Coordinates of C-alpha atoms and ligand atoms in Angstrom, one line a residue:
X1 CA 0.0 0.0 0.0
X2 CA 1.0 3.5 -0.4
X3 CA 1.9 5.9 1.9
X4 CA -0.9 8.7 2.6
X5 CA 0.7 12.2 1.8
X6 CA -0.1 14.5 4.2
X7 CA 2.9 17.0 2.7
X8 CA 4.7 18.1 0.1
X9 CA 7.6 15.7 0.1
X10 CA 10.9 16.5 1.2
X11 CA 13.4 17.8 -0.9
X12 CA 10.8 18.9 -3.0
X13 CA 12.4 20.8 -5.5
X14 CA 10.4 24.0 -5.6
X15 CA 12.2 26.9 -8.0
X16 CA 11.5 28.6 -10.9
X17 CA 12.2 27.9 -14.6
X18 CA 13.5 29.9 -17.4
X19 CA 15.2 29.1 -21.1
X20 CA 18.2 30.3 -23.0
X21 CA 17.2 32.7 -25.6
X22 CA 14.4 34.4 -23.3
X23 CA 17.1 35.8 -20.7
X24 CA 20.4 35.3 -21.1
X25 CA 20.3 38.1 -24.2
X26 CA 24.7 38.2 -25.3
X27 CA 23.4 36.7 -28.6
X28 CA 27.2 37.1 -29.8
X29 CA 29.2 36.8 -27.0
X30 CA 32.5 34.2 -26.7
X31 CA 31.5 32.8 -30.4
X32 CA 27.5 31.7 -29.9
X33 CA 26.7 31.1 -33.4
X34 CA 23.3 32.4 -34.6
X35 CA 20.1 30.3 -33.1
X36 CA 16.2 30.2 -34.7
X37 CA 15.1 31.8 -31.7
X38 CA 17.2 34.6 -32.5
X39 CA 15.3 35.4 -35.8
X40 CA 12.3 36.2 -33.9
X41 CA 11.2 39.7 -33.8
X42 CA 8.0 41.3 -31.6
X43 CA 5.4 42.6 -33.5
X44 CA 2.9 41.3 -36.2
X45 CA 5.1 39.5 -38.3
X46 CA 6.4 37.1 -35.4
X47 CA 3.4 34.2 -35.5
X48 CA 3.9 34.3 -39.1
X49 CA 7.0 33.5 -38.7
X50 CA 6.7 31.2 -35.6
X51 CA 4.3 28.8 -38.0
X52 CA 7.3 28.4 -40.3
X53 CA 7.2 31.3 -43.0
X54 CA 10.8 32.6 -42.7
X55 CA 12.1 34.8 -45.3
X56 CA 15.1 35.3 -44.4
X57 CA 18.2 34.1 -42.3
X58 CA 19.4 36.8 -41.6
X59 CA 18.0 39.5 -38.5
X60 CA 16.0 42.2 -40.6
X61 CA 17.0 45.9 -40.5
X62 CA 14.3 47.7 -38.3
X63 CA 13.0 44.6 -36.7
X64 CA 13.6 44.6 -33.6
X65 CA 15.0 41.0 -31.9
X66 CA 14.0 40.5 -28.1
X67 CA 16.2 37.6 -27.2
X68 CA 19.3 39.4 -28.4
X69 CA 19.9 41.3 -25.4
X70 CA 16.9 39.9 -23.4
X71 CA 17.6 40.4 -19.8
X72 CA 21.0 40.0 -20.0
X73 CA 21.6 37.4 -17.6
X74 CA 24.7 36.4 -19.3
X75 CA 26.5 39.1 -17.6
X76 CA 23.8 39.5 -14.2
X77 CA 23.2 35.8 -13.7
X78 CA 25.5 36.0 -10.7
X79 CA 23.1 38.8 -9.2
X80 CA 20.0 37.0 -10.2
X81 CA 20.7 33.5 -8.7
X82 CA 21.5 35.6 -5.3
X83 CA 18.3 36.7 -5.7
X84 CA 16.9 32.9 -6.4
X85 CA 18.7 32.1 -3.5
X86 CA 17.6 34.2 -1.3
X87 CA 13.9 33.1 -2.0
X88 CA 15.3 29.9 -0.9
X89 CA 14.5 28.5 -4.3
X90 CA 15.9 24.6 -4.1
X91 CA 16.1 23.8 -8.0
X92 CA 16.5 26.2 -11.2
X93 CA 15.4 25.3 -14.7
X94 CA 17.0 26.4 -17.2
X95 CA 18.3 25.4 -21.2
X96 CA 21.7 25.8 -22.5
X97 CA 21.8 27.4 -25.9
X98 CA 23.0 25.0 -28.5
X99 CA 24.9 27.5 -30.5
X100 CA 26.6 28.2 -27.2
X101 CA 28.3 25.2 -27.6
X102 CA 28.3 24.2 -31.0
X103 CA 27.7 27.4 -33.0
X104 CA 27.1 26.0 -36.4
X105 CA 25.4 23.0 -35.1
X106 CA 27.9 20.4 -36.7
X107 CA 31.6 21.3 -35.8
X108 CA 33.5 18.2 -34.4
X109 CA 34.4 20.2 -31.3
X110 CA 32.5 22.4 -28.8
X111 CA 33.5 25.8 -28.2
X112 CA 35.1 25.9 -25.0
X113 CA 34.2 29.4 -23.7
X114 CA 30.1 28.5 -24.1
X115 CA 30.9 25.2 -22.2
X116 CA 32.8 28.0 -19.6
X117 CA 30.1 29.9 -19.1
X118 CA 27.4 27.1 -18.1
X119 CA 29.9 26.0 -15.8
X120 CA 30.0 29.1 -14.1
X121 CA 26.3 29.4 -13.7
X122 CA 25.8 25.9 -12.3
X123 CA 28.6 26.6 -9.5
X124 CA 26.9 29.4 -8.7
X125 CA 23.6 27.8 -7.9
X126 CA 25.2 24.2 -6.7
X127 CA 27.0 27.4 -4.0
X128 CA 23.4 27.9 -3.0
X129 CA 22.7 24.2 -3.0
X130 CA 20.4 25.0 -5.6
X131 CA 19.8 21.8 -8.1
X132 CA 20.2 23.4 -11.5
X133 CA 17.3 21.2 -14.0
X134 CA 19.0 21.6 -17.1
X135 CA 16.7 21.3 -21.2
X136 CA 18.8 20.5 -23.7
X137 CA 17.5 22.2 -26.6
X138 CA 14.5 24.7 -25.7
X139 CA 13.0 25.8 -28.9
X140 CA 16.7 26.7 -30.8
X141 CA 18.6 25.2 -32.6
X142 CA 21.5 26.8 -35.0
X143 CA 20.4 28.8 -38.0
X144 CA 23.4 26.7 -39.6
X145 CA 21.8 23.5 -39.3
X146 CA 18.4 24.7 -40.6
X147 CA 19.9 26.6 -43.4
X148 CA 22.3 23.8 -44.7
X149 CA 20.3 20.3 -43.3
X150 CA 16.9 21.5 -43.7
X151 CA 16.6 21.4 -39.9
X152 CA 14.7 18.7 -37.6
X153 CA 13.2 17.7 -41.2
X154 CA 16.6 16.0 -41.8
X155 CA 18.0 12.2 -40.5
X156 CA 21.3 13.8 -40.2
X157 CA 20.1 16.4 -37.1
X158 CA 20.0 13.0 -34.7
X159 CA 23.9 12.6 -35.1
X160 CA 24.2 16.3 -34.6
X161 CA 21.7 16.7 -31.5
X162 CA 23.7 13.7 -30.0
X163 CA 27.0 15.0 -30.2
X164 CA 25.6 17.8 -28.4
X165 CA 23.4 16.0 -25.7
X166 CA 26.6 14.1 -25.0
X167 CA 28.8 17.2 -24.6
X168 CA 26.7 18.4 -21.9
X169 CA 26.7 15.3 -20.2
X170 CA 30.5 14.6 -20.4
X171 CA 31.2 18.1 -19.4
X172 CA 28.5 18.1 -16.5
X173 CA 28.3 14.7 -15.3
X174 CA 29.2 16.1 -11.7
X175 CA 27.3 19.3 -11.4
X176 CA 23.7 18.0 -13.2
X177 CA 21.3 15.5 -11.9
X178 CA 18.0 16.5 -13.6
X179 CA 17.8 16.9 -17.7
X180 CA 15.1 17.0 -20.3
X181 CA 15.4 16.6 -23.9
X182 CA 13.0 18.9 -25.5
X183 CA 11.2 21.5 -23.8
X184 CA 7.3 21.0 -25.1
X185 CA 7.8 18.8 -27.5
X186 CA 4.5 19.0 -28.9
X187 CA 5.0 22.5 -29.8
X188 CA 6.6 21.8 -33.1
X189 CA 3.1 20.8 -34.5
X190 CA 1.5 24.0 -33.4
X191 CA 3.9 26.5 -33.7
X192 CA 6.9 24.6 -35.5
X193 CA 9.3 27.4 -36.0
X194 CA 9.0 28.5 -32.6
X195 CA 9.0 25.1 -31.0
X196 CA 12.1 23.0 -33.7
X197 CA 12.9 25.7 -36.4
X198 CA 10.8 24.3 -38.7
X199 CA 10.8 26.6 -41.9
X200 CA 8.1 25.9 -44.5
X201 CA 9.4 25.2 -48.2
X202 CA 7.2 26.4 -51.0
X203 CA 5.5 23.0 -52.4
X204 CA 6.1 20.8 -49.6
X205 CA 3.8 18.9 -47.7
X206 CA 4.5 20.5 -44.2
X207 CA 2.5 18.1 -42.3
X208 CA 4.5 15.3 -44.0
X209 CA 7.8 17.3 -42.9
X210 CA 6.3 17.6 -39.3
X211 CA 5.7 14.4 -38.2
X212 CA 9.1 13.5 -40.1
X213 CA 11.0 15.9 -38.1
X214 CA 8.8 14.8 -34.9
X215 CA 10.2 11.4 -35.5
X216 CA 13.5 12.0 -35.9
X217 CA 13.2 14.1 -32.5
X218 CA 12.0 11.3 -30.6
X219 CA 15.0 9.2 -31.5
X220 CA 17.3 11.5 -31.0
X221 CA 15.6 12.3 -27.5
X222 CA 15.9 8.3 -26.6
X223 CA 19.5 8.4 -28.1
X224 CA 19.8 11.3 -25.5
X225 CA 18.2 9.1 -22.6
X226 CA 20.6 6.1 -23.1
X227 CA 24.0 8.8 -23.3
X228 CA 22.7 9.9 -20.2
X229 CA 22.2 6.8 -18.2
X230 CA 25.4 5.6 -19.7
X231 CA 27.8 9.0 -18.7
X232 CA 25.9 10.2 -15.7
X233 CA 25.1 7.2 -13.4
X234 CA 21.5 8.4 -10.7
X235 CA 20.9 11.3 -12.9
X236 CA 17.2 11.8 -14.2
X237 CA 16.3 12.4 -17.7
X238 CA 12.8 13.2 -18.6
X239 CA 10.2 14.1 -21.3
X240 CA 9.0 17.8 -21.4
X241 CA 4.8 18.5 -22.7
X242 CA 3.3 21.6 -23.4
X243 CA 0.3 20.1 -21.1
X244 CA -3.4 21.1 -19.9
X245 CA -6.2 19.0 -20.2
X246 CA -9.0 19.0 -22.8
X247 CA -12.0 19.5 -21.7
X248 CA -15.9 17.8 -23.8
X249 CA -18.5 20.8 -24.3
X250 CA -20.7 18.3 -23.3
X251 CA -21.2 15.0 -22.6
X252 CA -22.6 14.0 -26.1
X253 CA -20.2 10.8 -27.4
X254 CA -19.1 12.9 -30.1
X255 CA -17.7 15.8 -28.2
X256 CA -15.8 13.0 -25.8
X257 CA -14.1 12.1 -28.7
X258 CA -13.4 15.2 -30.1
X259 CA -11.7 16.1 -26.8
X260 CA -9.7 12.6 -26.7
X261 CA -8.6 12.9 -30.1
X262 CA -7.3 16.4 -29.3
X263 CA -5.7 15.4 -26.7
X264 CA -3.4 12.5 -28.3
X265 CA -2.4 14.9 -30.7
X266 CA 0.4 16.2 -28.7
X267 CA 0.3 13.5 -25.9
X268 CA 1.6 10.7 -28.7
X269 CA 4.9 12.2 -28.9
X270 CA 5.3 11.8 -24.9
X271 CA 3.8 8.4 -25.0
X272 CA 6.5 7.1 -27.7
X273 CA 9.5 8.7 -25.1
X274 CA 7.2 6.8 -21.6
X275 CA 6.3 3.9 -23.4
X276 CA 8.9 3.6 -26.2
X277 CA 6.3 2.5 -28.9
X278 CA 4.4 4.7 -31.6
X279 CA 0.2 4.4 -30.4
X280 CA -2.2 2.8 -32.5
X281 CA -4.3 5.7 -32.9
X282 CA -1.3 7.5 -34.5
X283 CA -0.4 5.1 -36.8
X284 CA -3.8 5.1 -38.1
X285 CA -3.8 9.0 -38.4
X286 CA -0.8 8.4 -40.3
X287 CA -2.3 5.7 -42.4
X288 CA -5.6 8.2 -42.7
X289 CA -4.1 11.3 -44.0
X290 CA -1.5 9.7 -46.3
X291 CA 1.7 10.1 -43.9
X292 CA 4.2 8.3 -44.4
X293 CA 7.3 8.4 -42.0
X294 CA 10.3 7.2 -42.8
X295 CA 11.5 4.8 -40.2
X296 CA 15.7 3.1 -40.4
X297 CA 16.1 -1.1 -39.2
X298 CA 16.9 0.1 -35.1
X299 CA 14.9 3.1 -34.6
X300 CA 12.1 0.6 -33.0
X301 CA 14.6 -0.7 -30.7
X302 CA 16.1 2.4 -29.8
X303 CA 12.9 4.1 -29.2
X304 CA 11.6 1.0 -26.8
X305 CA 14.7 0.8 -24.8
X306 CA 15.5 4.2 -23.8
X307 CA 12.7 5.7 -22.2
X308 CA 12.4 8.6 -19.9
X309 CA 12.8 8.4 -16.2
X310 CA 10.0 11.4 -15.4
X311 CA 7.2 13.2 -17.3
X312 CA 7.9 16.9 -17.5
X313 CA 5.5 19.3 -18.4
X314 CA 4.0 23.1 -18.4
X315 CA 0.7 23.7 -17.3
X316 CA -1.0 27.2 -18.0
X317 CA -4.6 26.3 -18.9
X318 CA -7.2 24.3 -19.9
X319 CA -8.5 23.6 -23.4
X320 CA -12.6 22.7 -24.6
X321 CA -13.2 21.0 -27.5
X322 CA -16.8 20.0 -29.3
X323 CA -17.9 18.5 -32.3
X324 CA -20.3 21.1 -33.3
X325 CA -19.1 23.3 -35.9
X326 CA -20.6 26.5 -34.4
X327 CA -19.3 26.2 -31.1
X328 CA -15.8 26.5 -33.1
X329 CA -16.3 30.3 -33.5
X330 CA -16.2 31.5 -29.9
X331 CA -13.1 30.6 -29.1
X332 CA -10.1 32.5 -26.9
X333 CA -6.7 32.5 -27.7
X334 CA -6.0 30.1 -25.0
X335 CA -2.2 30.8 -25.8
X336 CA -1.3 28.5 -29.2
X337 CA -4.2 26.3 -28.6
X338 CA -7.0 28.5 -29.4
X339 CA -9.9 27.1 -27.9
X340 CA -13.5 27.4 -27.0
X341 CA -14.8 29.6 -23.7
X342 CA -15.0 27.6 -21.0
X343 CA -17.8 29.4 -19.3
X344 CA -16.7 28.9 -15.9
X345 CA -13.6 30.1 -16.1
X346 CA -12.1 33.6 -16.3
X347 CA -9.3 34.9 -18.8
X348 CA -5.6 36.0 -18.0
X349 CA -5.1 39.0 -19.5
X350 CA -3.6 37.3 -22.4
X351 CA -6.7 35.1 -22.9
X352 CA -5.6 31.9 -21.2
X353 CA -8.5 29.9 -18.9
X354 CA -7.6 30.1 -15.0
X355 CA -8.0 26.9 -14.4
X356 CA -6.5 25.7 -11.0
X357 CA -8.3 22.5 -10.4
X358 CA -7.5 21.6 -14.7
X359 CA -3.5 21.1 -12.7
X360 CA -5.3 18.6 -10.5
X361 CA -7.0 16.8 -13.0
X362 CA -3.8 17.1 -15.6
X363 CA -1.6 15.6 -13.0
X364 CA -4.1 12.6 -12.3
X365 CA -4.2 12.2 -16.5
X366 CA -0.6 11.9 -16.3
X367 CA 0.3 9.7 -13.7
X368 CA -2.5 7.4 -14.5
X369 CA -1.2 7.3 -18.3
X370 CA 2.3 7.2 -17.4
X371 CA 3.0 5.8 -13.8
X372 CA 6.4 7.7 -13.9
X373 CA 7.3 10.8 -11.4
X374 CA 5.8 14.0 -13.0
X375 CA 7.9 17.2 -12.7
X376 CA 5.2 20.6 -13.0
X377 CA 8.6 22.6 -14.5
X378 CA 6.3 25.6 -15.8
X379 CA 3.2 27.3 -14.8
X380 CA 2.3 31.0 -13.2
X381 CA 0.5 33.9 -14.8
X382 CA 1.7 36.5 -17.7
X383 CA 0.3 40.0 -16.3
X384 CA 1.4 43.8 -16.4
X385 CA 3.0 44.4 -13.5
X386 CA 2.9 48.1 -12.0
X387 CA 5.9 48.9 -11.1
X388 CA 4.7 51.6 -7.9
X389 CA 7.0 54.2 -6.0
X390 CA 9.6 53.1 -3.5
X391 CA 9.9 50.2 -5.8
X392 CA 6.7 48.3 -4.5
X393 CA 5.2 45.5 -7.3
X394 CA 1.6 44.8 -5.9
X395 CA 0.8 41.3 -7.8
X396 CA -1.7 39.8 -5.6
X397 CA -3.4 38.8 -8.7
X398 CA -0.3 36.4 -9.4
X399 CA -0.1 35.6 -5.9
X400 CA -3.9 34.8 -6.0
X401 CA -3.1 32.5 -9.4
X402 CA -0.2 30.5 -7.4
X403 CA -2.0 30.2 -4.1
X404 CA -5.0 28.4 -5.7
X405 CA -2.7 26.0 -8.0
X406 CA -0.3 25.6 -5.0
X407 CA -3.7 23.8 -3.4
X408 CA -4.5 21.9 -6.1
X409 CA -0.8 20.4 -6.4
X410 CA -1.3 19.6 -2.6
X411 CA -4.7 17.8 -3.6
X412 CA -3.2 15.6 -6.4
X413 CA -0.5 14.6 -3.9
X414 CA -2.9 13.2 -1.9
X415 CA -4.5 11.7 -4.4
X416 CA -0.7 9.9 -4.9
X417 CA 0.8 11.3 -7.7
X418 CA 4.5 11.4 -7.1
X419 CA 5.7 14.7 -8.3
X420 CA 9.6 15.5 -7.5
X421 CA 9.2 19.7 -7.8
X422 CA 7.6 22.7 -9.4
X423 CA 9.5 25.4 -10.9
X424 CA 7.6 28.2 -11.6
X425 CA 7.9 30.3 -15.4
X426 CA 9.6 33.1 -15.8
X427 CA 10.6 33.5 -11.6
X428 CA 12.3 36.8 -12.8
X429 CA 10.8 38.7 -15.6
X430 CA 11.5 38.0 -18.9
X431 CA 11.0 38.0 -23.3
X432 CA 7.6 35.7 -23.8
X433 CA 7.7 33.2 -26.0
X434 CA 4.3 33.7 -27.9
X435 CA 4.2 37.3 -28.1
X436 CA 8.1 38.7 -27.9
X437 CA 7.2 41.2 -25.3
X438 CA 8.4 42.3 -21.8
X439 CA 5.2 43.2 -20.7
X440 CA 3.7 40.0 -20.3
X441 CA 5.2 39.8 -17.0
X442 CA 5.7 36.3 -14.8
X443 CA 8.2 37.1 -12.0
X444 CA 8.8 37.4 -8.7
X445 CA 11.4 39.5 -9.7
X446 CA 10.9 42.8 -11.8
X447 CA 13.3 44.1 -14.6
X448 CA 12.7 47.1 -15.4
X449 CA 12.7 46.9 -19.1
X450 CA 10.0 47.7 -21.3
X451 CA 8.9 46.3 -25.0
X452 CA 11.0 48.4 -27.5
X453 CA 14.2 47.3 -25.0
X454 CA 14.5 50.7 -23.3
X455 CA 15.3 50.6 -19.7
X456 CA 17.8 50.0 -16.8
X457 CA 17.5 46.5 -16.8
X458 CA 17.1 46.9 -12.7
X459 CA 16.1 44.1 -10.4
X460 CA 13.3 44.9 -8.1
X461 CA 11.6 42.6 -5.7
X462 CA 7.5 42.1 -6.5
X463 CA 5.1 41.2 -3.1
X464 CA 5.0 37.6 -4.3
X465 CA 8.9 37.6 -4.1
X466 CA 8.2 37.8 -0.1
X467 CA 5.2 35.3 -0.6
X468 CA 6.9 32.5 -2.4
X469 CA 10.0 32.7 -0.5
X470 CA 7.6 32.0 2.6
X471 CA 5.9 29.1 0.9
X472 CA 9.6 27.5 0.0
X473 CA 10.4 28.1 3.7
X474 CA 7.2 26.0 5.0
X475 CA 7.9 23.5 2.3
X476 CA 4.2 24.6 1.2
X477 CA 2.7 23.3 4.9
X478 CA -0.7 25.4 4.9
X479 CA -1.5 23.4 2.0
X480 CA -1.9 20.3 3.9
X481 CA -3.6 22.2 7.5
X482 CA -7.0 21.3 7.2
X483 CA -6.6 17.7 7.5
Ligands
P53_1 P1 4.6 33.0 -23.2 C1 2.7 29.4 -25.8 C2 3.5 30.0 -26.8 C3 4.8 29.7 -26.9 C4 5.4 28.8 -25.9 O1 4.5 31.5 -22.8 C5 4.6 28.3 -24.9 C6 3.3 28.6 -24.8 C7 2.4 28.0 -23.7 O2 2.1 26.7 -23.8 O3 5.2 27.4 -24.0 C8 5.9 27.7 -22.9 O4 6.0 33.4 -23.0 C9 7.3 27.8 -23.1 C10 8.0 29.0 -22.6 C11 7.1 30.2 -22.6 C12 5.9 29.9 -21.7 O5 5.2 28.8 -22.2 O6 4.2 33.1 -24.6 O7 8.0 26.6 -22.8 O8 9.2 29.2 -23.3 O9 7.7 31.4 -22.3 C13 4.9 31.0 -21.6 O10 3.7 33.7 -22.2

């Protein structure tokens, strides 16, 4: 029988999470080499872009490029951990930036002053005793490898990815216990510049190119599970979803269904790295709308034998899917996932469902799917912060948002899901993802930095700073009071 939980385990690895490209900024610093992510800009032309319809590989005069400088934590990060520390954060995630350390993507050898800096980042946590939670590739990849290869589209990526994945492992065996392979691995179906650099070619059939490139992605990932186990004996590699639970309209059959099916389209990819075999219900989508992956004598193998120690994934909101055709119009942006109004649920101010109880119900889903350790390594609320005089940040609203998932995490622990930590997004402000901006604001930390890039870049403590540091401190214990 199982042990009832009546607390958040120990040495549960509460923190915050960020990736490469959306702080660290130094875009061309020590010979990084230029990254997807980099070819970005804010403004209308970015979701074009982030579906796949590049132009151009080269930066655009008059765009402007948000993860260039970002927040510059490649020259703060020693400030900004001291600042992690001193919420008592006990894990950090974070990705390393692939042209970092192999600038063109396909050099024989590393570049020694990118490995340098990564080492000085995770001493400075591991000083803290802060557990650093390392992604290997977080939505870049080099520009290089796209240009010349064709990108993820392309066998010849796996051999690349792995020379990388095994660098990192070689060079970090001692400081790195916790890795994933790709952050939201789903994401290069919805957005697939964005989430793998995929850039559409006129003529192609994209979807074709997709799944091809998804494939190839989930063996290099296992190929990056087995280099792992092999170099880095104890350490834990896992799987990373963009996550959230769809939700029927109703309980008519048909909108079940429809909510199921939506569902497996991103959860098949995490259920080839848990379970090491391609679904049934994919391979008949495949078989259904004429795809045809191309598959090498081994791959089987490789993908059943390496499978991933945890389930990682991001949890924002929740998602509604129906059958009927005119529900489809009233829909909210419900970040990537457009989807349609939950009624009983309110809007972040970006249009994403508040949906506390859907992190309940998502980490239930999981564990039941999966039996593996789940890892929540993103969640929180994008706002505008205020930033007030005597630098005072009022973000109850954020605090509120936490407080209620915080509760929820405590309920599915009780309900005996094993999670081993949850690191918050964005714990100091920094570029979104979807949007490019600075204002959509996630920390606990304010930098004072604004959309167009003006500003000091200035660190200033928010009210949920205080609040989260006391939650840490209790190891979340009001959660569990009631009992
Ligand atoms: P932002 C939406 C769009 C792009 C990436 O998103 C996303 C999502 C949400 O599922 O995924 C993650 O910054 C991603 C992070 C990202 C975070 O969501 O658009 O792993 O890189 O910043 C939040 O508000």
């Amino acid at each position: 029988m199982q042990e009832r939980m009546t607390a958040f385990p120990e040495g549960f690895l509460w923190g915050g999470a960020t990736a490469a490209n959306q702080l660290e900024g130094a875009y061309q610093a020590d010979g990084r080499g230029l990254s997807t992510v980099d070819l970005l800009p804010i403004g209308e032309q970015r979701w074009n872009i982030a579906l796949g319809n590049l132009e151009s590989f080269e930066p655009q005069e008059g765009a402007y490029y948000p993860s260039h400088e970002a927040i510059d934590f490649y020259h703060r990060y020693e400030e900004d951990i001291k600042l992690f520390a001193e919420m008592g954060f006990k894990s950090f995630r974070m990705s390393v930036a692939w042209t970092r350390i192999f600038p063109n993507g396909d050099e024989s050898e590393p570049n020694e002053a990118g490995l340098q800096f990564y080492d000085r980042v995770f001493d400075e946590l591991l000083k803290y005793g802060i557990e650093p939670v390392v992604t290997i590739c977080h939505f870049d990849l080099p520009v290089h490898l796209v240009k010349t290869y064709g990108g993820w589209n392309s066998r010849k990526m796996i051999g690349f990815y792995e020379r990388y994945a095994r660098t990192l492992f070689k060079r970090y065996r001692h400081k790195v216990k916790y890795w994933m392979t790709f952050n939201e691995i789903n994401m290069l179906l919805h957005l697939p510049f964005i989430g793998a650099g995929m850039v559409q070619v006129p003529g192609e059939n994209f979807k074709q190119s997709l799944y091809q490139a998804a494939h190839h992605e989930l063996v290099a990932s296992a190929l990056a599970v087995k280099a792992c186990h092999e170099i880095i004996p104890g350490a834990q590699i896992g799987c990373m979803l963009a996550a959230g639970a769809v939700y029927p309209y109703s309980c008519n059959p048909e909108d079940v269904w429809k909510a199921i099916g939506r569902e497996r389209e991103s959860l098949f990819l995490i259920d080839v790295q848990s379970k090491g075999e391609y679904p049934g219900y994919i391979l008949r989508y495949f078989r259904e709308h004429g795809l045809h992956i191309d598959m090498e004598i081994g791959d089987e193998e490789i993908l059943r034998c390496h499978t991933v120690d945890y389930i990682g994934f991001s949890y924002y909101a929740s998602n509604v899917d129906s059958a009927d055709p005119e529900l489809q119009g009233d829909t909210t942006d419900g970040n990537v996932f457009s989807t349609i109004k939950n009624p009983h649920l309110q809007l972040s101010e970006w249009g994403w469902a508040i949906d506390p109880k859907g992190l309940r119900i998502t980490c239930n889903q999981l564990y039941d799917r999966y039996n593996k350790p789940l890892f929540i390594v993103e969640n929180g609320l994008g706002a505008q912060d205020v930033l007030l005089d005597n630098d005072r940040v009022e973000d109850d609203y954020r605090i509120d948002y936490l407080d209620r998932h915080f509760a929820e995490m405590a309920e599915a622990i009780q309900d005996g899901v094993p999670l081993i930590g949850y690191t918050s997004w964005g714990p100091i402000d920094l570029v979104s993802a979807g949007t490019g901006e600075m204002k959509k604001r996630y920390g606990y930390i304010y930098v004072d930095r604004n959309n167009d890039g003006t500003g000091t870049l200035r660190r200033v403590r928010k009210k949920s700073f205080h609040w989260y540091k006391q939650v840490i401190a209790s190891n979340g214990a009001s959660y569990f009071d009631e009992e």
